[in-house]
């Protein structure tokens, strides 16, 4: 089976071959934890989860690494507040009366909770930038020793003029690039697109560490190169991120790889499109932020969102509407009902004739073949519905569907034929009341009772969610 993935490096689908036979290293740019991760952010993580699950489905051993940006940055590095130049971590801390470290903890938890609701596989390594300062300093030092930097009052700057291919990855026209559109943090930069590897002389900044260039903090881009190389080696298979990262963040990562090791680090660069809300990008300033917990509060099973995401191709993105979510929710319900009825009608596997095996194999090929073609999940999903309508036996349909669900991640194996019983719902309500009254011990007793009955209750902000274990 040949796998093709759209590689931003060549702007086309290319045949994907792992560097080391059956092992694949994947690095995904992860969340910045100064605020809630909304469904727009989660879109990307679901798509990359599908990539990881699919490669594992094909029996590759995948090591999935994701970073958590928990160090504040300045506007000039494209991560501070665009209007004020303020560090968003510190802004968040002030807003909520917490320390920057508490802010990071709080939003890491919110991210993980959202990821769990969406059945996103936990990355093998989830690495925090603040815990890899030494690696970032070592990398910046290496780049400096190789002659790719200069010093300013603001810190250590990557000199893009030393890397003639700087504009190539993003196909930037540097002549047309202007610095005037953003707040410039370092007026001494030689080229506007030069970027800071280490930032110094920021007395107001709270998160600070010692370095050969003075007390300060790393530039944003350096963390991804430092941590991907630490966990996956100088040359690894796949690097993923949002399309908005092509022009700056990934361009700078490529420059850093070149500056440190004479070559950039990833064989394949994959980029996802965006989830938009009625055509607009979701953002706090537009006031259209929707969290996974909001969907649950509105009575949706969060896996409906996962299903909806699977109906879009990762590079195309998705236009989110409540109608679309309702339709996805109905489709998911139908899929679960199908599993339920297949379970009832499925008998022992009858004798497998050559003809039958051929049919099963053809359906499998259809599903796997779509995904091997740059993860064409909409086509893969359509082939599942077709397969379910075919004349295969219940046993074979169920067998295949549950097998494919390892990629879909819709928890179909856990589907009970019965809905959640009234008794369990009442217990969950009772527990919710006890929690509101801060009667934690009693609430915990009720939770255990729910769990003994084979169900699981999960809390989300002010609400909760039930499912069978
Ligand atoms: Zn990154």
Short mmCIF file of C-alpha atoms and ligand atoms in Angstrom, two decimals:
data_model
loop_
_atom_site.label_atom_id
_atom_site.label_comp_id
_atom_site.label_asym_id
_atom_site.label_seq_id
_atom_site.Cartn_x
_atom_site.Cartn_y
_atom_site.Cartn_z
CA UNK A 1 0.00 0.00 0.00
CA UNK A 2 1.47 3.28 -1.12
CA UNK A 3 0.73 6.26 1.15
CA UNK A 4 0.62 9.70 -0.37
CA UNK A 5 0.59 12.87 1.68
CA UNK A 6 0.46 16.46 0.55
CA UNK A 7 3.87 17.83 1.45
CA UNK A 8 4.02 21.62 1.75
CA UNK A 9 7.74 21.36 0.88
CA UNK A 10 6.93 20.35 -2.70
CA UNK A 11 3.34 21.68 -2.84
CA UNK A 12 2.10 18.30 -4.00
CA UNK A 13 1.14 14.81 -2.89
CA UNK A 14 4.27 12.76 -2.42
CA UNK A 15 4.82 9.09 -1.67
CA UNK A 16 5.44 8.78 2.04
CA UNK A 17 8.11 6.37 3.23
CA UNK A 18 9.24 6.29 6.85
CA UNK A 19 12.91 7.05 7.48
CA UNK A 20 13.28 3.95 9.66
CA UNK A 21 11.35 1.01 8.16
CA UNK A 22 8.37 0.59 10.46
CA UNK A 23 8.88 3.49 12.85
CA UNK A 24 7.42 6.94 12.27
CA UNK A 25 8.13 10.13 14.19
CA UNK A 26 5.47 12.85 14.12
CA UNK A 27 5.71 16.29 15.67
CA UNK A 28 2.60 18.48 16.00
CA UNK A 29 2.62 22.13 16.98
CA UNK A 30 0.43 22.13 20.06
CA UNK A 31 -1.62 24.58 22.09
CA UNK A 32 -0.60 27.91 23.56
CA UNK A 33 -2.02 27.77 27.05
CA UNK A 34 -3.02 31.32 27.99
CA UNK A 35 -6.70 30.74 27.30
CA UNK A 36 -9.30 28.15 26.36
CA UNK A 37 -8.75 25.85 23.41
CA UNK A 38 -11.91 26.19 21.34
CA UNK A 39 -13.38 23.93 18.66
CA UNK A 40 -11.28 25.70 16.02
CA UNK A 41 -8.10 24.61 17.77
CA UNK A 42 -9.48 21.13 18.41
CA UNK A 43 -10.19 20.68 14.68
CA UNK A 44 -6.48 20.36 13.97
CA UNK A 45 -5.82 17.93 16.80
CA UNK A 46 -8.63 15.62 15.66
CA UNK A 47 -7.19 15.62 12.13
CA UNK A 48 -3.67 14.80 13.32
CA UNK A 49 -5.08 12.15 15.62
CA UNK A 50 -6.60 10.55 12.52
CA UNK A 51 -3.18 10.61 10.84
CA UNK A 52 -1.57 8.91 13.85
CA UNK A 53 -4.38 6.36 14.19
CA UNK A 54 -4.28 5.55 10.49
CA UNK A 55 -0.53 4.91 10.47
CA UNK A 56 -0.90 2.72 13.56
CA UNK A 57 -3.78 0.93 11.85
CA UNK A 58 -1.28 0.05 9.11
CA UNK A 59 0.96 -1.41 11.85
CA UNK A 60 3.55 1.32 11.91
CA UNK A 61 5.03 2.18 15.30
CA UNK A 62 4.32 5.87 15.67
CA UNK A 63 5.91 8.19 18.18
CA UNK A 64 3.70 11.28 18.43
CA UNK A 65 5.20 14.36 20.02
CA UNK A 66 3.28 17.54 20.75
CA UNK A 67 4.51 20.71 22.41
CA UNK A 68 2.72 22.97 24.82
CA UNK A 69 3.65 26.62 24.55
CA UNK A 70 3.59 27.77 28.15
CA UNK A 71 6.21 30.51 27.89
CA UNK A 72 5.06 34.03 27.12
CA UNK A 73 6.26 35.78 23.97
CA UNK A 74 6.38 39.21 22.44
CA UNK A 75 4.46 40.56 19.47
CA UNK A 76 7.46 40.71 17.19
CA UNK A 77 7.60 36.96 17.44
CA UNK A 78 3.99 36.82 16.34
CA UNK A 79 2.63 35.49 19.55
CA UNK A 80 2.00 38.52 21.71
CA UNK A 81 -1.14 40.58 21.60
CA UNK A 82 -1.28 42.24 18.19
CA UNK A 83 -2.57 45.54 19.53
CA UNK A 84 -0.64 46.11 22.70
CA UNK A 85 2.50 44.03 22.20
CA UNK A 86 1.73 42.47 25.54
CA UNK A 87 2.68 38.96 26.50
CA UNK A 88 -0.52 36.90 26.39
CA UNK A 89 0.47 34.60 29.24
CA UNK A 90 0.91 37.61 31.50
CA UNK A 91 -2.21 39.26 30.18
CA UNK A 92 -4.17 36.09 30.96
CA UNK A 93 -2.69 35.94 34.44
CA UNK A 94 -3.69 39.53 35.19
CA UNK A 95 -7.17 38.99 33.80
CA UNK A 96 -7.79 36.04 36.08
CA UNK A 97 -5.78 37.01 39.14
CA UNK A 98 -3.55 33.96 38.82
CA UNK A 99 0.18 33.51 38.34
CA UNK A 100 1.47 32.73 34.86
CA UNK A 101 2.22 29.21 36.05
CA UNK A 102 -1.31 28.72 37.33
CA UNK A 103 -2.66 30.01 34.03
CA UNK A 104 -0.59 27.41 32.17
CA UNK A 105 -1.82 24.59 34.46
CA UNK A 106 -5.42 25.67 34.15
CA UNK A 107 -5.44 25.78 30.36
CA UNK A 108 -3.40 22.61 29.93
CA UNK A 109 -6.15 20.86 31.87
CA UNK A 110 -8.84 22.51 29.73
CA UNK A 111 -7.01 21.37 26.58
CA UNK A 112 -6.61 17.78 27.80
CA UNK A 113 -10.23 17.61 28.88
CA UNK A 114 -11.40 18.79 25.44
CA UNK A 115 -9.03 16.31 23.79
CA UNK A 116 -10.40 13.46 25.90
CA UNK A 117 -13.99 14.36 25.06
CA UNK A 118 -13.07 14.18 21.38
CA UNK A 119 -11.30 10.85 21.86
CA UNK A 120 -7.98 12.27 20.69
CA UNK A 121 -5.17 9.83 21.40
CA UNK A 122 -2.83 11.25 24.02
CA UNK A 123 0.48 12.06 22.28
CA UNK A 124 3.32 9.80 23.44
CA UNK A 125 5.20 12.89 24.50
CA UNK A 126 3.50 16.11 25.48
CA UNK A 127 6.37 18.50 26.15
CA UNK A 128 6.20 21.90 27.78
CA UNK A 129 8.44 24.68 26.49
CA UNK A 130 9.11 25.93 30.04
CA UNK A 131 10.63 22.56 30.92
CA UNK A 132 12.98 22.54 27.94
CA UNK A 133 14.80 25.82 28.42
CA UNK A 134 18.22 24.17 28.45
CA UNK A 135 17.53 22.45 25.11
CA UNK A 136 16.45 25.77 23.62
CA UNK A 137 19.55 27.55 24.90
CA UNK A 138 21.79 24.76 23.54
CA UNK A 139 20.14 25.01 20.15
CA UNK A 140 20.39 28.81 20.02
CA UNK A 141 24.07 28.48 21.02
CA UNK A 142 24.70 26.03 18.21
CA UNK A 143 23.06 28.37 15.71
CA UNK A 144 25.17 31.21 17.07
CA UNK A 145 28.38 29.15 16.87
CA UNK A 146 27.58 28.38 13.24
CA UNK A 147 27.47 32.09 12.47
CA UNK A 148 23.77 32.55 11.78
CA UNK A 149 23.04 35.19 14.39
CA UNK A 150 23.78 38.71 15.58
CA UNK A 151 23.23 40.43 18.89
CA UNK A 152 21.02 43.40 19.66
CA UNK A 153 19.91 44.99 22.90
CA UNK A 154 16.76 42.88 22.71
CA UNK A 155 18.60 39.61 22.39
CA UNK A 156 20.01 37.04 20.02
CA UNK A 157 18.62 37.38 16.52
CA UNK A 158 18.58 34.88 13.65
CA UNK A 159 20.14 36.57 10.63
CA UNK A 160 17.95 35.42 7.75
CA UNK A 161 20.39 36.95 5.26
CA UNK A 162 22.75 34.08 6.15
CA UNK A 163 20.18 31.57 4.92
CA UNK A 164 19.53 32.34 1.23
CA UNK A 165 16.66 29.82 1.05
CA UNK A 166 14.75 31.56 3.82
CA UNK A 167 11.82 32.59 1.60
CA UNK A 168 11.58 29.28 -0.25
CA UNK A 169 9.35 27.13 1.97
CA UNK A 170 6.55 29.68 2.19
CA UNK A 171 7.34 31.10 -1.28
CA UNK A 172 7.55 34.50 0.32
CA UNK A 173 8.25 37.57 -1.73
CA UNK A 174 10.48 39.32 0.77
CA UNK A 175 10.55 42.51 -1.29
CA UNK A 176 6.87 42.88 -0.59
CA UNK A 177 7.11 42.03 3.10
CA UNK A 178 6.61 45.00 5.33
CA UNK A 179 7.36 45.28 8.99
CA UNK A 180 5.07 48.23 9.55
CA UNK A 181 1.97 46.14 10.12
CA UNK A 182 3.11 44.86 13.45
CA UNK A 183 4.54 46.25 16.64
CA UNK A 184 8.29 45.84 16.25
CA UNK A 185 9.93 44.70 19.47
CA UNK A 186 13.46 44.97 18.21
CA UNK A 187 14.27 48.16 16.25
CA UNK A 188 17.83 46.97 15.67
CA UNK A 189 16.86 44.05 13.44
CA UNK A 190 18.65 44.09 10.08
CA UNK A 191 15.72 42.58 8.19
CA UNK A 192 12.15 42.81 9.45
CA UNK A 193 11.73 39.04 9.15
CA UNK A 194 14.81 38.29 11.25
CA UNK A 195 13.58 36.76 14.48
CA UNK A 196 14.64 36.45 18.09
CA UNK A 197 16.09 33.17 19.33
CA UNK A 198 16.51 34.56 22.84
CA UNK A 199 14.97 37.69 24.30
CA UNK A 200 16.74 39.81 26.93
CA UNK A 201 16.28 43.17 28.64
CA UNK A 202 12.58 42.73 29.39
CA UNK A 203 12.48 43.65 33.10
CA UNK A 204 8.66 43.48 33.19
CA UNK A 205 8.57 39.92 31.96
CA UNK A 206 7.81 37.37 34.68
CA UNK A 207 9.07 34.10 33.18
CA UNK A 208 12.85 34.45 32.95
CA UNK A 209 15.91 32.23 32.87
CA UNK A 210 19.67 32.66 32.80
CA UNK A 211 21.41 32.27 29.47
CA UNK A 212 24.72 33.08 27.74
CA UNK A 213 23.01 36.23 26.38
CA UNK A 214 21.64 37.43 29.69
CA UNK A 215 18.52 36.81 31.73
CA UNK A 216 15.48 36.41 29.52
CA UNK A 217 13.33 33.90 27.72
CA UNK A 218 13.37 31.96 24.44
CA UNK A 219 11.82 33.21 21.21
CA UNK A 220 8.75 31.25 20.21
CA UNK A 221 10.05 29.30 17.20
CA UNK A 222 13.04 27.78 18.92
CA UNK A 223 10.97 25.52 21.20
CA UNK A 224 9.57 23.44 18.34
CA UNK A 225 12.95 22.78 16.75
CA UNK A 226 14.56 22.03 20.12
CA UNK A 227 11.88 19.62 21.31
CA UNK A 228 11.21 17.86 18.00
CA UNK A 229 14.93 17.13 17.63
CA UNK A 230 15.22 16.02 21.26
CA UNK A 231 12.44 13.46 20.96
CA UNK A 232 12.58 12.48 17.28
CA UNK A 233 16.13 13.16 16.11
CA UNK A 234 17.59 15.65 13.65
CA UNK A 235 15.71 14.06 10.80
CA UNK A 236 12.17 12.88 11.40
CA UNK A 237 9.18 11.93 9.29
CA UNK A 238 6.30 14.35 9.69
CA UNK A 239 5.77 17.83 11.12
CA UNK A 240 2.21 19.13 11.35
CA UNK A 241 0.59 22.47 12.04
CA UNK A 242 -2.03 24.96 10.90
CA UNK A 243 -1.71 26.67 7.50
CA UNK A 244 -1.16 29.96 9.31
CA UNK A 245 2.22 28.62 10.46
CA UNK A 246 3.68 28.23 6.97
CA UNK A 247 4.71 31.87 6.53
CA UNK A 248 6.45 32.55 9.82
CA UNK A 249 6.61 29.83 12.46
CA UNK A 250 7.54 26.92 10.20
CA UNK A 251 9.64 29.08 7.91
CA UNK A 252 11.63 30.03 11.00
CA UNK A 253 11.82 26.43 12.22
CA UNK A 254 13.30 25.46 8.88
CA UNK A 255 15.82 28.30 9.15
CA UNK A 256 16.77 27.17 12.66
CA UNK A 257 17.25 23.56 11.54
CA UNK A 258 19.47 24.80 8.77
CA UNK A 259 21.41 27.08 11.09
CA UNK A 260 21.99 24.34 13.67
CA UNK A 261 22.41 21.20 11.58
CA UNK A 262 22.85 22.33 8.00
CA UNK A 263 19.49 20.83 7.02
CA UNK A 264 15.90 21.27 8.01
CA UNK A 265 14.44 18.58 10.21
CA UNK A 266 11.20 17.14 8.81
CA UNK A 267 10.72 15.11 5.62
CA UNK A 268 7.03 15.97 5.35
CA UNK A 269 5.34 19.21 6.42
CA UNK A 270 1.58 18.79 6.67
CA UNK A 271 -0.79 21.71 7.18
CA UNK A 272 -4.41 21.75 8.17
CA UNK A 273 -7.13 24.19 7.08
CA UNK A 274 -9.32 25.96 9.63
CA UNK A 275 -12.62 25.36 11.22
CA UNK A 276 -14.61 28.50 10.56
CA UNK A 277 -17.84 29.68 12.05
CA UNK A 278 -20.20 30.98 9.38
CA UNK A 279 -17.21 31.81 7.24
CA UNK A 280 -15.28 33.66 9.94
CA UNK A 281 -12.24 32.46 11.81
CA UNK A 282 -13.08 31.72 15.43
CA UNK A 283 -11.43 34.23 17.71
CA UNK A 284 -11.97 35.87 21.02
CA UNK A 285 -12.02 39.32 19.46
CA UNK A 286 -14.92 38.30 17.19
CA UNK A 287 -16.75 36.91 20.21
CA UNK A 288 -17.62 33.68 18.43
CA UNK A 289 -15.66 31.24 20.56
CA UNK A 290 -17.27 27.83 21.12
CA UNK A 291 -15.71 25.32 23.48
CA UNK A 292 -16.20 21.57 23.49
CA UNK A 293 -17.85 21.96 26.91
CA UNK A 294 -20.35 24.41 25.33
CA UNK A 295 -21.46 21.66 22.95
CA UNK A 296 -22.01 19.32 25.87
CA UNK A 297 -23.94 21.99 27.76
CA UNK A 298 -26.21 22.25 24.69
CA UNK A 299 -26.88 18.53 24.90
CA UNK A 300 -24.51 17.29 22.18
CA UNK A 301 -22.36 14.24 22.53
CA UNK A 302 -18.86 15.69 21.88
CA UNK A 303 -18.15 12.82 19.50
CA UNK A 304 -20.72 14.43 17.18
CA UNK A 305 -18.13 17.15 16.65
CA UNK A 306 -15.53 14.50 15.96
CA UNK A 307 -17.85 12.94 13.39
CA UNK A 308 -18.47 16.36 11.82
CA UNK A 309 -14.73 16.98 11.59
CA UNK A 310 -14.26 13.60 9.90
CA UNK A 311 -16.62 14.71 7.13
CA UNK A 312 -14.12 17.37 6.06
CA UNK A 313 -10.72 16.93 4.47
CA UNK A 314 -7.96 18.14 6.78
CA UNK A 315 -6.55 20.57 4.23
CA UNK A 316 -9.94 22.06 3.37
CA UNK A 317 -11.05 22.90 6.89
CA UNK A 318 -14.69 22.99 7.89
CA UNK A 319 -17.45 25.55 7.99
CA UNK A 320 -19.06 24.88 11.34
CA UNK A 321 -22.81 25.43 11.70
CA UNK A 322 -25.20 24.18 14.37
CA UNK A 323 -27.23 22.55 11.60
CA UNK A 324 -24.12 20.72 10.47
CA UNK A 325 -23.46 19.55 14.00
CA UNK A 326 -27.05 18.30 14.32
CA UNK A 327 -26.70 16.35 11.08
CA UNK A 328 -23.41 14.86 12.32
CA UNK A 329 -25.06 13.98 15.58
CA UNK A 330 -27.86 12.15 13.70
CA UNK A 331 -25.34 10.30 11.54
CA UNK A 332 -23.38 9.22 14.60
CA UNK A 333 -26.58 8.04 16.27
CA UNK A 334 -27.45 6.02 13.18
CA UNK A 335 -23.98 4.49 13.16
CA UNK A 336 -24.36 3.49 16.80
CA UNK A 337 -27.80 2.05 16.17
CA UNK A 338 -26.32 0.08 13.30
CA UNK A 339 -23.65 -1.32 15.63
CA UNK A 340 -26.40 -2.22 18.11
CA UNK A 341 -28.50 -4.06 15.55
CA UNK A 342 -25.48 -5.74 13.95
CA UNK A 343 -24.54 -6.99 17.42
CA UNK A 344 -28.00 -8.51 17.79
CA UNK A 345 -28.08 -10.18 14.38
CA UNK A 346 -24.45 -11.17 14.18
CA UNK A 347 -23.87 -14.89 14.53
CA UNK A 348 -20.68 -16.88 14.43
CA UNK A 349 -18.62 -16.24 11.35
CA UNK A 350 -19.75 -18.65 8.69
CA UNK A 351 -17.29 -20.41 6.44
CA UNK A 352 -15.20 -17.89 4.54
CA UNK A 353 -15.35 -18.67 0.88
CA UNK A 354 -12.81 -17.23 -1.50
CA UNK A 355 -15.51 -15.08 -3.02
CA UNK A 356 -16.51 -13.67 0.36
CA UNK A 357 -12.92 -12.96 1.33
CA UNK A 358 -12.50 -11.06 -1.91
CA UNK A 359 -15.52 -8.89 -1.13
CA UNK A 360 -14.28 -8.12 2.38
CA UNK A 361 -10.87 -7.29 1.07
CA UNK A 362 -12.37 -4.96 -1.56
CA UNK A 363 -14.21 -2.94 1.11
CA UNK A 364 -11.11 -2.77 3.20
CA UNK A 365 -9.12 -1.56 0.23
CA UNK A 366 -11.68 1.15 -0.41
CA UNK A 367 -11.40 2.48 3.13
CA UNK A 368 -7.63 2.18 3.44
CA UNK A 369 -7.08 3.37 -0.12
CA UNK A 370 -8.98 6.61 0.50
CA UNK A 371 -6.99 7.36 3.63
CA UNK A 372 -3.72 6.46 1.94
CA UNK A 373 -4.57 9.15 -0.61
CA UNK A 374 -3.69 12.15 1.56
CA UNK A 375 -6.15 11.13 4.29
CA UNK A 376 -9.33 11.46 2.24
CA UNK A 377 -11.59 10.85 5.23
CA UNK A 378 -14.85 12.06 3.61
CA UNK A 379 -14.43 9.32 0.96
CA UNK A 380 -13.42 6.76 3.58
CA UNK A 381 -16.56 7.57 5.60
CA UNK A 382 -18.74 7.30 2.52
CA UNK A 383 -17.29 3.87 1.76
CA UNK A 384 -18.22 2.73 5.29
CA UNK A 385 -21.87 3.68 4.75
CA UNK A 386 -21.83 1.87 1.41
CA UNK A 387 -20.31 -1.22 3.03
CA UNK A 388 -23.03 -1.20 5.67
CA UNK A 389 -25.68 -1.24 2.94
CA UNK A 390 -24.00 -4.10 1.09
CA UNK A 391 -24.96 -7.76 1.24
CA UNK A 392 -22.16 -8.80 3.59
CA UNK A 393 -23.22 -10.74 6.69
CA UNK A 394 -23.82 -8.88 9.96
CA UNK A 395 -20.76 -10.54 11.41
CA UNK A 396 -18.47 -9.26 8.68
CA UNK A 397 -19.97 -5.76 8.69
CA UNK A 398 -19.58 -5.44 12.43
CA UNK A 399 -16.11 -6.87 12.37
CA UNK A 400 -14.99 -4.42 9.72
CA UNK A 401 -16.74 -1.41 11.22
CA UNK A 402 -15.15 -1.93 14.62
CA UNK A 403 -11.82 -2.44 12.93
CA UNK A 404 -12.16 0.84 10.98
CA UNK A 405 -13.22 2.60 14.17
CA UNK A 406 -9.64 2.35 15.34
CA UNK A 407 -9.05 5.14 12.82
CA UNK A 408 -12.39 6.94 13.20
CA UNK A 409 -12.12 7.01 16.99
CA UNK A 410 -15.90 7.16 17.48
CA UNK A 411 -15.90 4.65 20.32
CA UNK A 412 -18.27 2.38 18.43
CA UNK A 413 -17.21 -0.75 20.32
CA UNK A 414 -18.49 0.81 23.53
CA UNK A 415 -21.98 1.34 22.14
CA UNK A 416 -24.64 -0.20 24.30
CA UNK A 417 -27.87 -1.33 22.77
CA UNK A 418 -29.76 0.46 25.52
CA UNK A 419 -29.65 4.19 26.18
CA UNK A 420 -28.33 5.38 29.52
CA UNK A 421 -30.91 4.17 32.08
CA UNK A 422 -33.12 6.61 33.95
CA UNK A 423 -31.64 5.43 37.26
CA UNK A 424 -28.13 6.49 36.20
CA UNK A 425 -29.29 9.88 34.94
CA UNK A 426 -30.97 10.58 38.28
CA UNK A 427 -27.85 9.56 40.18
CA UNK A 428 -25.78 11.92 38.04
CA UNK A 429 -28.19 14.80 38.74
CA UNK A 430 -28.04 14.02 42.43
CA UNK A 431 -24.26 14.10 42.33
CA UNK A 432 -24.32 17.40 40.48
CA UNK A 433 -26.44 18.95 43.25
CA UNK A 434 -24.12 17.62 45.94
CA UNK A 435 -21.16 19.14 44.12
CA UNK A 436 -22.88 22.50 43.92
CA UNK A 437 -23.36 22.32 47.69
CA UNK A 438 -19.67 21.42 47.97
CA UNK A 439 -20.50 18.08 49.60
CA UNK A 440 -17.54 16.43 47.95
CA UNK A 441 -17.43 13.16 49.92
CA UNK A 442 -21.09 12.40 49.30
CA UNK A 443 -20.77 13.40 45.66
CA UNK A 444 -17.87 11.02 45.32
CA UNK A 445 -19.91 8.19 46.81
CA UNK A 446 -22.56 8.73 44.13
CA UNK A 447 -19.87 8.76 41.44
CA UNK A 448 -18.68 5.37 42.64
CA UNK A 449 -22.22 4.05 42.55
CA UNK A 450 -22.54 5.23 38.94
CA UNK A 451 -19.26 3.58 38.05
CA UNK A 452 -20.27 0.31 39.71
CA UNK A 453 -23.25 0.23 37.38
CA UNK A 454 -20.90 0.38 34.42
CA UNK A 455 -21.19 4.09 33.58
CA UNK A 456 -18.83 6.97 33.71
CA UNK A 457 -19.56 10.56 34.62
CA UNK A 458 -17.20 13.27 33.45
CA UNK A 459 -17.26 16.86 34.57
CA UNK A 460 -16.99 19.78 32.26
CA UNK A 461 -16.93 23.26 33.72
CA UNK A 462 -20.35 23.70 35.27
CA UNK A 463 -21.90 20.66 33.63
CA UNK A 464 -21.22 16.95 33.23
CA UNK A 465 -21.51 14.19 30.73
CA UNK A 466 -22.41 10.50 30.99
CA UNK A 467 -21.37 7.48 29.03
CA UNK A 468 -21.14 3.73 29.42
CA UNK A 469 -17.72 2.47 30.37
ZN1 LIG B 1 5.53 24.85 16.53
#
